[in-house]
């Protein structure tokens, strides 16, 4: 599979776990994702570069978003675009 597609899928999975506040500690997250600690922090930095307000909440023991955000990558029809923009995802 294409490297770029794999990275996008990894970001989508990380986004899902962050939204559910279910990442666990960095060590737990690397275990869930099957990646190295170095790759985890590279991906977090990539997501931050894309304006993801990621923080680690010590109380929850999870990475979280500091404010509500959405992540979408891919092609969609014009009708789907409005659903995505209005928070109904396609």
mmCIF file with all atom_site columns, C-alpha atoms in Angstrom:
data_model
loop_
_atom_site.group_PDB
_atom_site.id
_atom_site.type_symbol
_atom_site.label_atom_id
_atom_site.label_alt_id
_atom_site.label_comp_id
_atom_site.label_asym_id
_atom_site.label_entity_id
_atom_site.label_seq_id
_atom_site.pdbx_PDB_ins_code
_atom_site.Cartn_x
_atom_site.Cartn_y
_atom_site.Cartn_z
_atom_site.occupancy
_atom_site.B_iso_or_equiv
_atom_site.pdbx_formal_charge
_atom_site.auth_seq_id
_atom_site.auth_comp_id
_atom_site.auth_asym_id
_atom_site.auth_atom_id
_atom_site.pdbx_PDB_model_num
ATOM 1  C CA . UNK A 1 1  ? 0.000   0.000  0.000  1.00 0.00 ? 1  UNK A CA 1
ATOM 2  C CA . UNK A 1 2  ? 1.145   3.521  -0.727 1.00 0.00 ? 2  UNK A CA 1
ATOM 3  C CA . UNK A 1 3  ? 3.128   5.157  2.111  1.00 0.00 ? 3  UNK A CA 1
ATOM 4  C CA . UNK A 1 4  ? 1.008   8.309  1.992  1.00 0.00 ? 4  UNK A CA 1
ATOM 5  C CA . UNK A 1 5  ? -2.214  6.295  2.299  1.00 0.00 ? 5  UNK A CA 1
ATOM 6  C CA . UNK A 1 6  ? -0.786  4.402  5.294  1.00 0.00 ? 6  UNK A CA 1
ATOM 7  C CA . UNK A 1 7  ? 0.119   7.668  7.005  1.00 0.00 ? 7  UNK A CA 1
ATOM 8  C CA . UNK A 1 8  ? -3.348  9.109  6.384  1.00 0.00 ? 8  UNK A CA 1
ATOM 9  C CA . UNK A 1 9  ? -4.916  5.944  7.800  1.00 0.00 ? 9  UNK A CA 1
ATOM 10 C CA . UNK A 1 10 ? -2.665  6.235  10.847 1.00 0.00 ? 10 UNK A CA 1
ATOM 11 C CA . UNK A 1 11 ? -3.721  9.861  11.375 1.00 0.00 ? 11 UNK A CA 1
ATOM 12 C CA . UNK A 1 12 ? -7.377  8.822  11.039 1.00 0.00 ? 12 UNK A CA 1
ATOM 13 C CA . UNK A 1 13 ? -6.904  6.089  13.672 1.00 0.00 ? 13 UNK A CA 1
ATOM 14 C CA . UNK A 1 14 ? -5.066  8.457  16.004 1.00 0.00 ? 14 UNK A CA 1
ATOM 15 C CA . UNK A 1 15 ? -7.810  11.058 15.510 1.00 0.00 ? 15 UNK A CA 1
ATOM 16 C CA . UNK A 1 16 ? -10.443 8.469  16.442 1.00 0.00 ? 16 UNK A CA 1
ATOM 17 C CA . UNK A 1 17 ? -8.618  7.459  19.640 1.00 0.00 ? 17 UNK A CA 1
ATOM 18 C CA . UNK A 1 18 ? -7.969  11.094 20.592 1.00 0.00 ? 18 UNK A CA 1
ATOM 19 C CA . UNK A 1 19 ? -11.663 11.983 20.119 1.00 0.00 ? 19 UNK A CA 1
ATOM 20 C CA . UNK A 1 20 ? -12.671 9.062  22.348 1.00 0.00 ? 20 UNK A CA 1
ATOM 21 C CA . UNK A 1 21 ? -9.994  10.124 24.862 1.00 0.00 ? 21 UNK A CA 1
ATOM 22 C CA . UNK A 1 22 ? -8.849  6.521  24.664 1.00 0.00 ? 22 UNK A CA 1
ATOM 23 C CA . UNK A 1 23 ? -5.197  6.783  23.655 1.00 0.00 ? 23 UNK A CA 1
ATOM 24 C CA . UNK A 1 24 ? -3.853  5.832  27.062 1.00 0.00 ? 24 UNK A CA 1
ATOM 25 C CA . UNK A 1 25 ? -0.252  6.693  27.842 1.00 0.00 ? 25 UNK A CA 1
ATOM 26 C CA . UNK A 1 26 ? 2.215   7.171  24.965 1.00 0.00 ? 26 UNK A CA 1
ATOM 27 C CA . UNK A 1 27 ? 3.455   3.622  25.606 1.00 0.00 ? 27 UNK A CA 1
ATOM 28 C CA . UNK A 1 28 ? -0.103  2.250  25.417 1.00 0.00 ? 28 UNK A CA 1
ATOM 29 C CA . UNK A 1 29 ? -0.772  4.203  22.244 1.00 0.00 ? 29 UNK A CA 1
ATOM 30 C CA . UNK A 1 30 ? 2.320   2.906  20.457 1.00 0.00 ? 30 UNK A CA 1
ATOM 31 C CA . UNK A 1 31 ? 1.212   -0.595 21.407 1.00 0.00 ? 31 UNK A CA 1
ATOM 32 C CA . UNK A 1 32 ? -2.320  0.014  20.061 1.00 0.00 ? 32 UNK A CA 1
ATOM 33 C CA . UNK A 1 33 ? -0.966  1.448  16.809 1.00 0.00 ? 33 UNK A CA 1
ATOM 34 C CA . UNK A 1 34 ? 1.970   -0.914 16.368 1.00 0.00 ? 34 UNK A CA 1
ATOM 35 C CA . UNK A 1 35 ? 4.464   1.905  15.810 1.00 0.00 ? 35 UNK A CA 1
ATOM 36 C CA . UNK A 1 36 ? 7.623   3.163  17.499 1.00 0.00 ? 36 UNK A CA 1
ATOM 37 C CA . UNK A 1 37 ? 7.675   5.991  20.025 1.00 0.00 ? 37 UNK A CA 1
ATOM 38 C CA . UNK A 1 38 ? 9.663   8.087  17.545 1.00 0.00 ? 38 UNK A CA 1
ATOM 39 C CA . UNK A 1 39 ? 7.013   7.557  14.842 1.00 0.00 ? 39 UNK A CA 1
ATOM 40 C CA . UNK A 1 40 ? 4.237   8.421  17.330 1.00 0.00 ? 40 UNK A CA 1
ATOM 41 C CA . UNK A 1 41 ? 5.775   11.796 18.104 1.00 0.00 ? 41 UNK A CA 1
ATOM 42 C CA . UNK A 1 42 ? 6.506   12.453 14.424 1.00 0.00 ? 42 UNK A CA 1
ATOM 43 C CA . UNK A 1 43 ? 2.839   11.814 13.624 1.00 0.00 ? 43 UNK A CA 1
ATOM 44 C CA . UNK A 1 44 ? 1.692   14.036 16.502 1.00 0.00 ? 44 UNK A CA 1
ATOM 45 C CA . UNK A 1 45 ? 3.967   16.798 15.193 1.00 0.00 ? 45 UNK A CA 1
ATOM 46 C CA . UNK A 1 46 ? 2.555   16.284 11.690 1.00 0.00 ? 46 UNK A CA 1
ATOM 47 C CA . UNK A 1 47 ? -0.978  16.577 13.058 1.00 0.00 ? 47 UNK A CA 1
ATOM 48 C CA . UNK A 1 48 ? 0.008   19.738 14.967 1.00 0.00 ? 48 UNK A CA 1
ATOM 49 C CA . UNK A 1 49 ? 1.459   21.156 11.733 1.00 0.00 ? 49 UNK A CA 1
ATOM 50 C CA . UNK A 1 50 ? -2.013  20.579 10.253 1.00 0.00 ? 50 UNK A CA 1
ATOM 51 C CA . UNK A 1 51 ? -3.438  22.645 13.172 1.00 0.00 ? 51 UNK A CA 1
ATOM 52 C CA . UNK A 1 52 ? -4.570  19.797 15.423 1.00 0.00 ? 52 UNK A CA 1
ATOM 53 C CA . UNK A 1 53 ? -4.630  21.208 18.986 1.00 0.00 ? 53 UNK A CA 1
ATOM 54 C CA . UNK A 1 54 ? -3.295  18.018 20.587 1.00 0.00 ? 54 UNK A CA 1
ATOM 55 C CA . UNK A 1 55 ? -2.397  17.971 24.269 1.00 0.00 ? 55 UNK A CA 1
ATOM 56 C CA . UNK A 1 56 ? -1.722  15.216 26.779 1.00 0.00 ? 56 UNK A CA 1
ATOM 57 C CA . UNK A 1 57 ? -4.141  15.203 29.724 1.00 0.00 ? 57 UNK A CA 1
ATOM 58 C CA . UNK A 1 58 ? -2.388  13.712 32.749 1.00 0.00 ? 58 UNK A CA 1
ATOM 59 C CA . UNK A 1 59 ? -5.669  13.233 34.623 1.00 0.00 ? 59 UNK A CA 1
ATOM 60 C CA . UNK A 1 60 ? -7.294  11.291 31.769 1.00 0.00 ? 60 UNK A CA 1
ATOM 61 C CA . UNK A 1 61 ? -4.030  9.576  30.807 1.00 0.00 ? 61 UNK A CA 1
ATOM 62 C CA . UNK A 1 62 ? -4.855  10.308 27.172 1.00 0.00 ? 62 UNK A CA 1
ATOM 63 C CA . UNK A 1 63 ? -4.013  12.643 24.344 1.00 0.00 ? 63 UNK A CA 1
ATOM 64 C CA . UNK A 1 64 ? -6.929  15.031 23.812 1.00 0.00 ? 64 UNK A CA 1
ATOM 65 C CA . UNK A 1 65 ? -7.893  17.932 21.584 1.00 0.00 ? 65 UNK A CA 1
ATOM 66 C CA . UNK A 1 66 ? -7.742  21.270 23.420 1.00 0.00 ? 66 UNK A CA 1
ATOM 67 C CA . UNK A 1 67 ? -10.748 22.412 21.380 1.00 0.00 ? 67 UNK A CA 1
ATOM 68 C CA . UNK A 1 68 ? -13.269 20.740 19.067 1.00 0.00 ? 68 UNK A CA 1
ATOM 69 C CA . UNK A 1 69 ? -11.840 20.034 15.610 1.00 0.00 ? 69 UNK A CA 1
ATOM 70 C CA . UNK A 1 70 ? -12.646 17.875 12.618 1.00 0.00 ? 70 UNK A CA 1
ATOM 71 C CA . UNK A 1 71 ? -10.379 15.866 10.326 1.00 0.00 ? 71 UNK A CA 1
ATOM 72 C CA . UNK A 1 72 ? -11.395 14.780 6.841  1.00 0.00 ? 72 UNK A CA 1
ATOM 73 C CA . UNK A 1 73 ? -9.227  13.556 4.020  1.00 0.00 ? 73 UNK A CA 1
ATOM 74 C CA . UNK A 1 74 ? -10.466 12.213 0.736  1.00 0.00 ? 74 UNK A CA 1
ATOM 75 C CA . UNK A 1 75 ? -12.768 12.969 -2.129 1.00 0.00 ? 75 UNK A CA 1
ATOM 76 C CA . UNK A 1 76 ? -16.488 13.523 -1.729 1.00 0.00 ? 76 UNK A CA 1
ATOM 77 C CA . UNK A 1 77 ? -19.447 14.816 -3.723 1.00 0.00 ? 77 UNK A CA 1
ATOM 78 C CA . UNK A 1 78 ? -20.701 18.361 -3.303 1.00 0.00 ? 78 UNK A CA 1
ATOM 79 C CA . UNK A 1 79 ? -23.691 17.105 -1.277 1.00 0.00 ? 79 UNK A CA 1
ATOM 80 C CA . UNK A 1 80 ? -21.389 15.216 1.068  1.00 0.00 ? 80 UNK A CA 1
ATOM 81 C CA . UNK A 1 81 ? -19.287 18.359 1.508  1.00 0.00 ? 81 UNK A CA 1
ATOM 82 C CA . UNK A 1 82 ? -22.157 20.211 3.170  1.00 0.00 ? 82 UNK A CA 1
ATOM 83 C CA . UNK A 1 83 ? -22.804 17.255 5.511  1.00 0.00 ? 83 UNK A CA 1
ATOM 84 C CA . UNK A 1 84 ? -19.120 17.173 6.464  1.00 0.00 ? 84 UNK A CA 1
ATOM 85 C CA . UNK A 1 85 ? -18.982 20.930 7.018  1.00 0.00 ? 85 UNK A CA 1
ATOM 86 C CA . UNK A 1 86 ? -22.107 20.731 9.162  1.00 0.00 ? 86 UNK A CA 1
ATOM 87 C CA . UNK A 1 87 ? -20.638 17.903 11.258 1.00 0.00 ? 87 UNK A CA 1
ATOM 88 C CA . UNK A 1 88 ? -22.586 14.984 9.879  1.00 0.00 ? 88 UNK A CA 1
ATOM 89 C CA . UNK A 1 89 ? -19.639 13.217 8.153  1.00 0.00 ? 89 UNK A CA 1
ATOM 90 C CA . UNK A 1 90 ? -20.103 11.098 5.082  1.00 0.00 ? 90 UNK A CA 1
#
